[in-house]
Tab-separated table of C-alpha atoms and ligand atoms in Angstrom:
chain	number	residue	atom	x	y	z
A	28	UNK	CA	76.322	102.811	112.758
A	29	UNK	CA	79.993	103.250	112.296
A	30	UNK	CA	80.463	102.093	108.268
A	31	UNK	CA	82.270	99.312	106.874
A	32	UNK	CA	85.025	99.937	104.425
A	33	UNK	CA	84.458	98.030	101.246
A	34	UNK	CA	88.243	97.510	99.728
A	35	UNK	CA	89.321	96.263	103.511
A	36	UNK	CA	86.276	93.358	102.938
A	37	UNK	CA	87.287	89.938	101.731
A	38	UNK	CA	85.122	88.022	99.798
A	39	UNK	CA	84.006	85.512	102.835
A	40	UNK	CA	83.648	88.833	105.024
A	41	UNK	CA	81.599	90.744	102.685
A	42	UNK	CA	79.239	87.497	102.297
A	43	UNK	CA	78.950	87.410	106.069
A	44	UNK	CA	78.150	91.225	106.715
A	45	UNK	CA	75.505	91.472	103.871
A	46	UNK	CA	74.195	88.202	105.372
A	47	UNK	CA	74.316	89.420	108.976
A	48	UNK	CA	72.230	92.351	107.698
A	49	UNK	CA	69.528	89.958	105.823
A	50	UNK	CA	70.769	91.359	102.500
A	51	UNK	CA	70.864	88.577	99.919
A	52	UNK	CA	74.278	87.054	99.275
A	53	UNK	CA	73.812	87.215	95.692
A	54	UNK	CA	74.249	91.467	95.972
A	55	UNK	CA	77.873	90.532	96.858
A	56	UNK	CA	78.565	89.288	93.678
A	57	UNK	CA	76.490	92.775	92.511
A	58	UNK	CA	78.556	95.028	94.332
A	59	UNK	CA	81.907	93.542	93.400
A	60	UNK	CA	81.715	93.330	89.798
A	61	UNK	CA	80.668	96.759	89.924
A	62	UNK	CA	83.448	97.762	92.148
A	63	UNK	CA	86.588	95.392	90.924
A	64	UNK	CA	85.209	94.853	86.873
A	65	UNK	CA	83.421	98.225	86.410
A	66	UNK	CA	85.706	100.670	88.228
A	67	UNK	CA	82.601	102.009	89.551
A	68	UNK	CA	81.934	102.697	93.556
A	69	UNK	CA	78.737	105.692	93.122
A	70	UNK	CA	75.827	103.271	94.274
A	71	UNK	CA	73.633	105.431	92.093
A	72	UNK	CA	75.360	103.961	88.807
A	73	UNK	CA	74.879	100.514	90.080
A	74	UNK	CA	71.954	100.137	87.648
A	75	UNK	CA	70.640	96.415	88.607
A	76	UNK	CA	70.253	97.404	92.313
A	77	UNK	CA	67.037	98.737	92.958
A	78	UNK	CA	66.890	102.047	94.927
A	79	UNK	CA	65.517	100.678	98.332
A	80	UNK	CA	68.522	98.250	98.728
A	81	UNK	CA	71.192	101.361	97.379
A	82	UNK	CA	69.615	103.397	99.899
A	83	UNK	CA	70.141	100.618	102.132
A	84	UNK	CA	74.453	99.812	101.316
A	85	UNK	CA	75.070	103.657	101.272
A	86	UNK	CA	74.298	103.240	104.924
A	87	UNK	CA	76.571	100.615	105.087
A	88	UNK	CA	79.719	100.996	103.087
A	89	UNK	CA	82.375	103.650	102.317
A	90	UNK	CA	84.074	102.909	99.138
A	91	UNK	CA	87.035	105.801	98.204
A	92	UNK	CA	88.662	107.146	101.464
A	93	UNK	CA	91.470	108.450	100.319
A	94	UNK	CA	91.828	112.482	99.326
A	95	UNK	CA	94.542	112.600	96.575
A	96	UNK	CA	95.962	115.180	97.056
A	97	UNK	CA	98.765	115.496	94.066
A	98	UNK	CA	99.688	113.950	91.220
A	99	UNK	CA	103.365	113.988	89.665
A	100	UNK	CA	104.301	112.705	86.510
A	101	UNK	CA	108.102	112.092	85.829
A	102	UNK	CA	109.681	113.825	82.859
A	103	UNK	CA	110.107	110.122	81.450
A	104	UNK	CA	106.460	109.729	81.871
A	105	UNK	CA	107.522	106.329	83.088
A	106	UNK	CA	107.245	107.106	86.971
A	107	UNK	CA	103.548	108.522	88.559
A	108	UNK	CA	104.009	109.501	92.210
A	109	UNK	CA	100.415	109.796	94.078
A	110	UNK	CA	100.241	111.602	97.393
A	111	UNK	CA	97.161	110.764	99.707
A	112	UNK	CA	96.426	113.107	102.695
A	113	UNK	CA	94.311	112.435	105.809
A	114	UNK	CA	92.131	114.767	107.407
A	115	UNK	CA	94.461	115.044	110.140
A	116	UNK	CA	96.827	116.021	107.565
A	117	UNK	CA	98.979	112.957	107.627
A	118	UNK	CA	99.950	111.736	104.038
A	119	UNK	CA	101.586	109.047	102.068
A	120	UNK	CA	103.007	108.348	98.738
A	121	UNK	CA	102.208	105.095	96.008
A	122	UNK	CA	104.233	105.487	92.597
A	123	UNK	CA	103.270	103.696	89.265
A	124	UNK	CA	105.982	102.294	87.451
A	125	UNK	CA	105.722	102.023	83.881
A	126	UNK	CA	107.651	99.302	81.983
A	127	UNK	CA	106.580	98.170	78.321
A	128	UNK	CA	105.459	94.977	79.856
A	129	UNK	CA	103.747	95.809	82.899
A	130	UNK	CA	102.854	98.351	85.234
A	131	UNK	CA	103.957	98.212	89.190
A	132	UNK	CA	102.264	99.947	92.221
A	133	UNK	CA	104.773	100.502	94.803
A	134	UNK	CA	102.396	100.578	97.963
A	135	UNK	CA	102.634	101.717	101.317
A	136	UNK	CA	102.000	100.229	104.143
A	137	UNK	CA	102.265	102.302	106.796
A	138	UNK	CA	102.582	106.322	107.104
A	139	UNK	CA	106.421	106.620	108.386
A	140	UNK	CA	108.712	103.576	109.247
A	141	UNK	CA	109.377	102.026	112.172
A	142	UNK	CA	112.418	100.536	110.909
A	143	UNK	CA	114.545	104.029	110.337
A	144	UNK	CA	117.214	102.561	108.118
A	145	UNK	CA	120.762	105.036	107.382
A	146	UNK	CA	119.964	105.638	103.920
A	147	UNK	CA	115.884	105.929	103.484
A	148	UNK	CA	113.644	108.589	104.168
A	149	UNK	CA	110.348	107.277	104.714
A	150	UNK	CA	111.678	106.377	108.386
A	151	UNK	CA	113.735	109.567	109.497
A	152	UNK	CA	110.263	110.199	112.094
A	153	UNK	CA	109.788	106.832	112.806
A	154	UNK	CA	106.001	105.484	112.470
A	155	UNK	CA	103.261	107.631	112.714
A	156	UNK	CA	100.409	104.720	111.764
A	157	UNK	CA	100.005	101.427	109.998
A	158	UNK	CA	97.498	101.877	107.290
A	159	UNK	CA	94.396	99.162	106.991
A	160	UNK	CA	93.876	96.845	104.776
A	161	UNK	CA	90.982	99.602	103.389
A	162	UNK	CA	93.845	101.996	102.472
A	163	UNK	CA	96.242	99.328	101.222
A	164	UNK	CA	94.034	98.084	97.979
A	165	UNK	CA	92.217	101.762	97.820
A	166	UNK	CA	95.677	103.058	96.511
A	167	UNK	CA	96.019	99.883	94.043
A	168	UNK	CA	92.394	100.378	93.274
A	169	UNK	CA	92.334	103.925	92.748
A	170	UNK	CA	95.865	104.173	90.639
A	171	UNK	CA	94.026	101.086	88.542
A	172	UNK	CA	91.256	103.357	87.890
A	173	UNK	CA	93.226	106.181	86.746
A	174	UNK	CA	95.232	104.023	84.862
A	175	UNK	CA	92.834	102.472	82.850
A	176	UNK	CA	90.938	105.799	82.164
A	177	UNK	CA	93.972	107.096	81.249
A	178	UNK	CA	95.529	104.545	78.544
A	179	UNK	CA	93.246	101.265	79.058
A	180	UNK	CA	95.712	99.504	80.504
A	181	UNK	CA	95.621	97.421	84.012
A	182	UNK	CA	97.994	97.272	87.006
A	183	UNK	CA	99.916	94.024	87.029
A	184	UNK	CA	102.089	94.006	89.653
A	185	UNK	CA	102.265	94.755	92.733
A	186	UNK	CA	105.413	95.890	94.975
A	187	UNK	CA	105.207	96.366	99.136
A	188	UNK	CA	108.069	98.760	98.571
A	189	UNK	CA	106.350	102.007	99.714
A	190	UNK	CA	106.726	103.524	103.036
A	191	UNK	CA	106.611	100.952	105.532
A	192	UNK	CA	107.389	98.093	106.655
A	193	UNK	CA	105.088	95.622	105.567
A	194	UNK	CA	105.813	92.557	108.632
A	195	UNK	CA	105.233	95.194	110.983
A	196	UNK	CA	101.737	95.306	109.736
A	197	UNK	CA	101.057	92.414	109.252
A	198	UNK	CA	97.379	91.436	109.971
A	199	UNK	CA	96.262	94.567	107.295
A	200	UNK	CA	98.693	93.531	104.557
A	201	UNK	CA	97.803	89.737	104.522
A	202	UNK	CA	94.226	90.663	104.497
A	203	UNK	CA	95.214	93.385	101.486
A	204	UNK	CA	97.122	90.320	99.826
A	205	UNK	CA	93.608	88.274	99.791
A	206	UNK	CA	92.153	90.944	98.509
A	207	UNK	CA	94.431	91.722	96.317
A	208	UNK	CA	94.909	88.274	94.279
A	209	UNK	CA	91.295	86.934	94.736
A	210	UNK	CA	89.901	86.510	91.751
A	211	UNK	CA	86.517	87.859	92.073
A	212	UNK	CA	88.243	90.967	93.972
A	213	UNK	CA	91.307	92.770	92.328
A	214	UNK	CA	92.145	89.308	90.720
A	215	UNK	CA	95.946	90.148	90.691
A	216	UNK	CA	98.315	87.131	89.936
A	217	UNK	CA	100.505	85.942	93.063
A	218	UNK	CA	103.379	85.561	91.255
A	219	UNK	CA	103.093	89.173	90.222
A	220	UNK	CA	103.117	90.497	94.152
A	221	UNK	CA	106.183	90.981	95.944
A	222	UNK	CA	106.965	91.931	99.347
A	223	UNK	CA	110.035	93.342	100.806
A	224	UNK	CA	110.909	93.726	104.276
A	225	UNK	CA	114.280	94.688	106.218
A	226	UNK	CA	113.690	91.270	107.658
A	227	UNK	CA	110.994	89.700	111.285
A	228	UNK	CA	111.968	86.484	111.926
A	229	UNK	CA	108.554	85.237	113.031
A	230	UNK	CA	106.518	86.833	110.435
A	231	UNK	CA	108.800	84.924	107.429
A	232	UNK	CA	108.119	81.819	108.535
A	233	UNK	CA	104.427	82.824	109.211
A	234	UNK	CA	104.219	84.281	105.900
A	235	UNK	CA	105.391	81.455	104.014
A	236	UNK	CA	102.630	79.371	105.948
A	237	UNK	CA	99.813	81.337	104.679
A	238	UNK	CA	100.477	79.614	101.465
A	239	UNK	CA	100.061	83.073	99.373
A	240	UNK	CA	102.944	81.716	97.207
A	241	UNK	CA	104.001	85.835	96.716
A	242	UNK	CA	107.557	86.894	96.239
A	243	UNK	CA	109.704	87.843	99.078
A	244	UNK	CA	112.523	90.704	98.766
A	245	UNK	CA	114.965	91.323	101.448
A	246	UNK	CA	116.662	94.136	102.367
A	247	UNK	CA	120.529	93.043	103.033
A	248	UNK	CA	122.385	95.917	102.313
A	249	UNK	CA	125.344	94.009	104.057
A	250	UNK	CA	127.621	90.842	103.967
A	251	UNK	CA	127.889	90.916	107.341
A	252	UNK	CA	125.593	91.222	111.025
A	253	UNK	CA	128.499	93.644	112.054
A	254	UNK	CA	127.913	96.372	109.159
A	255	UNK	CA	124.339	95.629	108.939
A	256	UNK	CA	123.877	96.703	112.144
A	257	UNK	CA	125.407	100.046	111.414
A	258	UNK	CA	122.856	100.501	108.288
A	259	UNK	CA	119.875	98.497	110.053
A	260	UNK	CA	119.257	99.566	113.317
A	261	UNK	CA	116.590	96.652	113.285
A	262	UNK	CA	119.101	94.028	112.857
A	263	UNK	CA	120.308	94.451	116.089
A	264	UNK	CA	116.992	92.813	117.268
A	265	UNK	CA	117.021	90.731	114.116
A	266	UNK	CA	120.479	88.471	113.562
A	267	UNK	CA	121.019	87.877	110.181
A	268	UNK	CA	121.834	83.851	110.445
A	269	UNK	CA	118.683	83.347	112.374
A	270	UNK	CA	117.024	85.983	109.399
A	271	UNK	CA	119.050	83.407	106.723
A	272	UNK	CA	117.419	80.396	108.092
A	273	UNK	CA	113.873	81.887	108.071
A	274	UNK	CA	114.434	83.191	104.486
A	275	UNK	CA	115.763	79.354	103.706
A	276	UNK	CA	112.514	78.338	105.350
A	277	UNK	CA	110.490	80.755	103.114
A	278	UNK	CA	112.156	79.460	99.716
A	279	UNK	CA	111.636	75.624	100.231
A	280	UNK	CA	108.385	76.437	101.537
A	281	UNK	CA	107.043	78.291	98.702
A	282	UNK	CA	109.508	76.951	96.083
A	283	UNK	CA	110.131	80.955	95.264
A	284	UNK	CA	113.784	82.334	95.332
A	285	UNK	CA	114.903	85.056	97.221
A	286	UNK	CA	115.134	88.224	96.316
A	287	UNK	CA	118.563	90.186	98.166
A	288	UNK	CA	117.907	93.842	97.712
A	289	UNK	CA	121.162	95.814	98.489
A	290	UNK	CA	121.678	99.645	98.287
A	291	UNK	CA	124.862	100.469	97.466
A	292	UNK	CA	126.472	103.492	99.424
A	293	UNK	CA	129.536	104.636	98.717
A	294	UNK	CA	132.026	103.683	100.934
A	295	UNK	CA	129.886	102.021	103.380
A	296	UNK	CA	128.982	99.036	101.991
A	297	UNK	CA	130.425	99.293	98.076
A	298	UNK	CA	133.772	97.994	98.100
A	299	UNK	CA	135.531	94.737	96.488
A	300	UNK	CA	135.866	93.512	100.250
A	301	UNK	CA	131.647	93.652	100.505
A	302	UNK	CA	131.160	92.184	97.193
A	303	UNK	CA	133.736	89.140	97.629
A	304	UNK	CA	131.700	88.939	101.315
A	305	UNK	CA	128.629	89.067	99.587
A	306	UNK	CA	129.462	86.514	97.229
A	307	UNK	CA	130.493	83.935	100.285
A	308	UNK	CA	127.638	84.754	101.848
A	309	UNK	CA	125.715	83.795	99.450
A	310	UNK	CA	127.304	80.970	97.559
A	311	UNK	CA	125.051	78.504	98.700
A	312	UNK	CA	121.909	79.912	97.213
A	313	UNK	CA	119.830	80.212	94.539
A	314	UNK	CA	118.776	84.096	94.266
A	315	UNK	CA	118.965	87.347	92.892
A	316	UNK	CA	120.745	89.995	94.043
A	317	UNK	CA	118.923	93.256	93.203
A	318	UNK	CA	121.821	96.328	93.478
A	319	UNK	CA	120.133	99.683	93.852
A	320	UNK	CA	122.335	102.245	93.682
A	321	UNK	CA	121.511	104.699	97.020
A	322	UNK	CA	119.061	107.318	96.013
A	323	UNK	CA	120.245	110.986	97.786
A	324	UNK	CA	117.613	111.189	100.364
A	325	UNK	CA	117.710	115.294	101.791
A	326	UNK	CA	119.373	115.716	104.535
A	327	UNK	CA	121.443	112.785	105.015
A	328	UNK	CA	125.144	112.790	104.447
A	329	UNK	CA	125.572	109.797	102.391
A	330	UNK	CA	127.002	109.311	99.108
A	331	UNK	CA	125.865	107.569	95.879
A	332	UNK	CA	128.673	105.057	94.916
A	333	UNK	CA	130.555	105.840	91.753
A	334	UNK	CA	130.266	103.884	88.701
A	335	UNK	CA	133.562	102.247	89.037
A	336	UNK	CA	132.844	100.727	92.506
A	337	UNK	CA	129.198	99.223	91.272
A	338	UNK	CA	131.189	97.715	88.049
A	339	UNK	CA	133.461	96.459	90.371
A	340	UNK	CA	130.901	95.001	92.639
A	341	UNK	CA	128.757	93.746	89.657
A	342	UNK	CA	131.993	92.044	88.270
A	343	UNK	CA	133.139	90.288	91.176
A	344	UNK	CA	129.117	88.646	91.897
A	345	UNK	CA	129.576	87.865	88.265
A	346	UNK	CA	132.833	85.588	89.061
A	347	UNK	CA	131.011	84.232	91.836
A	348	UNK	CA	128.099	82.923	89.846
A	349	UNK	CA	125.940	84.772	91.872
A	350	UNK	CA	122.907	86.338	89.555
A	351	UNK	CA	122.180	89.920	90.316
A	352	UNK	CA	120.546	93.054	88.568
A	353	UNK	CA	121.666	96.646	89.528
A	354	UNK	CA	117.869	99.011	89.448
A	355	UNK	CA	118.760	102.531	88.784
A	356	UNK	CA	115.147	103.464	90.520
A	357	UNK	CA	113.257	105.322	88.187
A	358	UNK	CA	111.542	108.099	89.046
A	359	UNK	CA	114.238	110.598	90.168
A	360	UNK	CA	113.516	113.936	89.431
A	361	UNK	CA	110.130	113.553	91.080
A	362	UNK	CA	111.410	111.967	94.022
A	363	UNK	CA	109.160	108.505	93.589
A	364	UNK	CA	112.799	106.463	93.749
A	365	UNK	CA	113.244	103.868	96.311
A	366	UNK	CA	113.911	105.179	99.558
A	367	UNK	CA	112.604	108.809	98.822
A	368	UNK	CA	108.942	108.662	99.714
A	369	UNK	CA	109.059	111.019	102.762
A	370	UNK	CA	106.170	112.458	105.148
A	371	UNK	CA	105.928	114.975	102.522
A	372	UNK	CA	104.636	118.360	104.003
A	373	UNK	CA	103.622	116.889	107.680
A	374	UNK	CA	106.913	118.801	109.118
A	375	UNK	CA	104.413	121.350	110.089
A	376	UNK	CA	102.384	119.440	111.426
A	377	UNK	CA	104.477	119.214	114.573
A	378	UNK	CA	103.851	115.134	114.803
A	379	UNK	CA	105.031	113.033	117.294
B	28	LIG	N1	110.608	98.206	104.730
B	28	LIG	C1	110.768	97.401	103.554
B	28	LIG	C2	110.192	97.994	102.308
B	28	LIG	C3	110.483	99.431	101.996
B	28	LIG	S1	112.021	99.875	101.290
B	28	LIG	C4	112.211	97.009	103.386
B	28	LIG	O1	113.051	97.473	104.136
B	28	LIG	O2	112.526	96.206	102.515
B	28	LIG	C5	112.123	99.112	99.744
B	28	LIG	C6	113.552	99.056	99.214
B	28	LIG	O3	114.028	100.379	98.929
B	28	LIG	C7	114.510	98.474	100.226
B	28	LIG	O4	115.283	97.474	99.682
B	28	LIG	C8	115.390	99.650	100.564
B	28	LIG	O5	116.659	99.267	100.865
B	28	LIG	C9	115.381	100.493	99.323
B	28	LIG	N2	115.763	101.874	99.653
B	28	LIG	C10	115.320	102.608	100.684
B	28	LIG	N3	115.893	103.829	100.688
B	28	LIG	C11	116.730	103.860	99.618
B	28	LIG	C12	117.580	104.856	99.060
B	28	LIG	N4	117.693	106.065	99.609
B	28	LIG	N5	118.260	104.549	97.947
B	28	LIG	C13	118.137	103.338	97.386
B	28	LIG	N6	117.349	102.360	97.853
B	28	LIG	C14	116.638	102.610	98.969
């Protein structure tokens, strides 16, 4: 029997496989406050089980699946990058962000990108696989463990800003958001889970449906469909007024604002004309405008934008009313910043 994999499992589908297998439904309960309040998954420690019916679940279940494979602590000790690796020698990254009032996973959702933007590396291959639900809340899970063995402390919020892109997975990363904010499971608040994509039409408007009530950041990164198309290859398929009117959808639907994420590159996309664009095209909404200066991602020619031309920018959204922070991505010098999770190591590999 091929196993199940216990951090894919909602509540409702764990219920239904223990019942399926005449296991009492109470041992649900067993098994997940082990699992999500103990931080324990070795069947052997799970004391008030009795040996027949362990025997019995370690037929069923696989619990940690993922091989970490290293560990990098920024010199900050604010930013903790995690690298998983497959069997097959595929791997992916999750960072921890530190902040004195809570601590972020940045989760991936798929190993590579189908959405190969200019400026990020996690796409520069395109996709090599979506990840599963499983894999989604094992990294939370696991980084949660270490976390609280480390310092006591809890994750608290959650960002899809890994490698990936989350829409294009969908069916795993709504069944990872369950999992992820049930109560009796990870138990993570919805307001405290964000997801950013570079913008499906369909899946906004089947997001906001689901009634998760979780944030939604989108990746602009241009006032117009002409020069997003030149950062965005996916906008081409993806017209940014018909993107507009699904994000407008999403916000009265779920009473959230949007988040506009923009990466600032210097001379592309940085200059008074963008930001007095920007400003337009956004006059008529209630957001945030998250600036994020680009991150130098090796091997691509770009350039970060000076500090003049982000003042500049900054100053003119300012003018415009429109509210905006700039993130100077933490996590640098170990490569964890936005954009600079990469396939590390699988060049060998010889992929396609
Ligand atoms: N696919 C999703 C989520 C992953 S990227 C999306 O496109 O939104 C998360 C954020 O990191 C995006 O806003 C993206 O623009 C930003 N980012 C990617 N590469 C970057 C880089 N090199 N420098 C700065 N920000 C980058």
């Amino acid at each position: 029997m091929t196993k199940h994999l216990f951090f894919g499992l909602t509540l409702q589908a764990l219920q239904d496989l223990l019942e399926s297998l005449q296991i009492k439904k109470f041992v649900a309960s067993q098994l997940t406050q082990w699992v999500y309040e103990k931080n324990v998954t070795d069947l052997n420690l799970m004391s008030n089980l009795s040996k027949d019916l362990r025997a019995k679940l370690s037929d069923i279940f696989n619990f940690e699946t993922l091989r970490l494979e290293t560990k990098e602590v920024s010199k900050d000790e604010q930013t903790v990058k995690y690298l998983w690796r497959f069997e097959d020698g595929l791997a992916f990254e999750s960072v921890l962000i530190l902040a004195p009032d809570r601590q972020t996973v940045c989760v991936s959702s798929q190993i590579g990108c189908p959405a190969r933007c200019a400026f990020c590396a996690s796409g520069k291959k395109g996709l090599f696989r979506h990840l599963t639900a499983h894999e989604i809340v094992e990294q939370v899970w696991r980084i949660h463990r270490d976390l609280q063995q480390q310092s006591g402390q809890s994750v608290t919020n959650i960002v899809f800003m890994g490698m990936g892109e989350p829409l294009e997975n969908y069916e795993a990363v709504t069944t990872a958001i369950r999992i992820l904010t049930d109560p009796s499971l990870m138990g993570l608040s919805k307001r405290r889970l964000t997801l950013s994509t570079v913008g499906i039409e369909d899946k906004i408007y089947r997001l906001a449906d689901e009634g998760f009530g979780i944030g939604l950041a989108f990746s602009l990164h241009a006032p117009n469909q002409k020069l997003r198309e030149k950062i965005i290859p996916y906008a081409r398929k993806y017209p940014l007024d018909d993107l507009l009117k699904a994000l407008r959808y999403y916000s009265q639907t779920t009473k959230k604002d949007i988040t506009f994420e923009y990466t600032l590159i210097r001379d592309w996309n940085d200059q008074p004309e963008h930001a007095l664009e920007l400003a337009e095209l956004l006059s008529s909404w209630q957001c945030t405008v998250n600036l994020i200066p680009y991150n130098p991602v090796e091997g691509l020619m770009l350039k970060i934008p000076s500090t003049k031309n982000i003042e500049t920018f900054r100053r003119i959204l300012t003018q415009a009313g429109i509210h905006h922070t700039c993130r100077y991505t933490k996590g640098r010098d170990i490569a964890a910043a936005c954009g600079q999770l990469a396939l590390k190591n699988t060049e060998q590999l010889n992929l396609q």
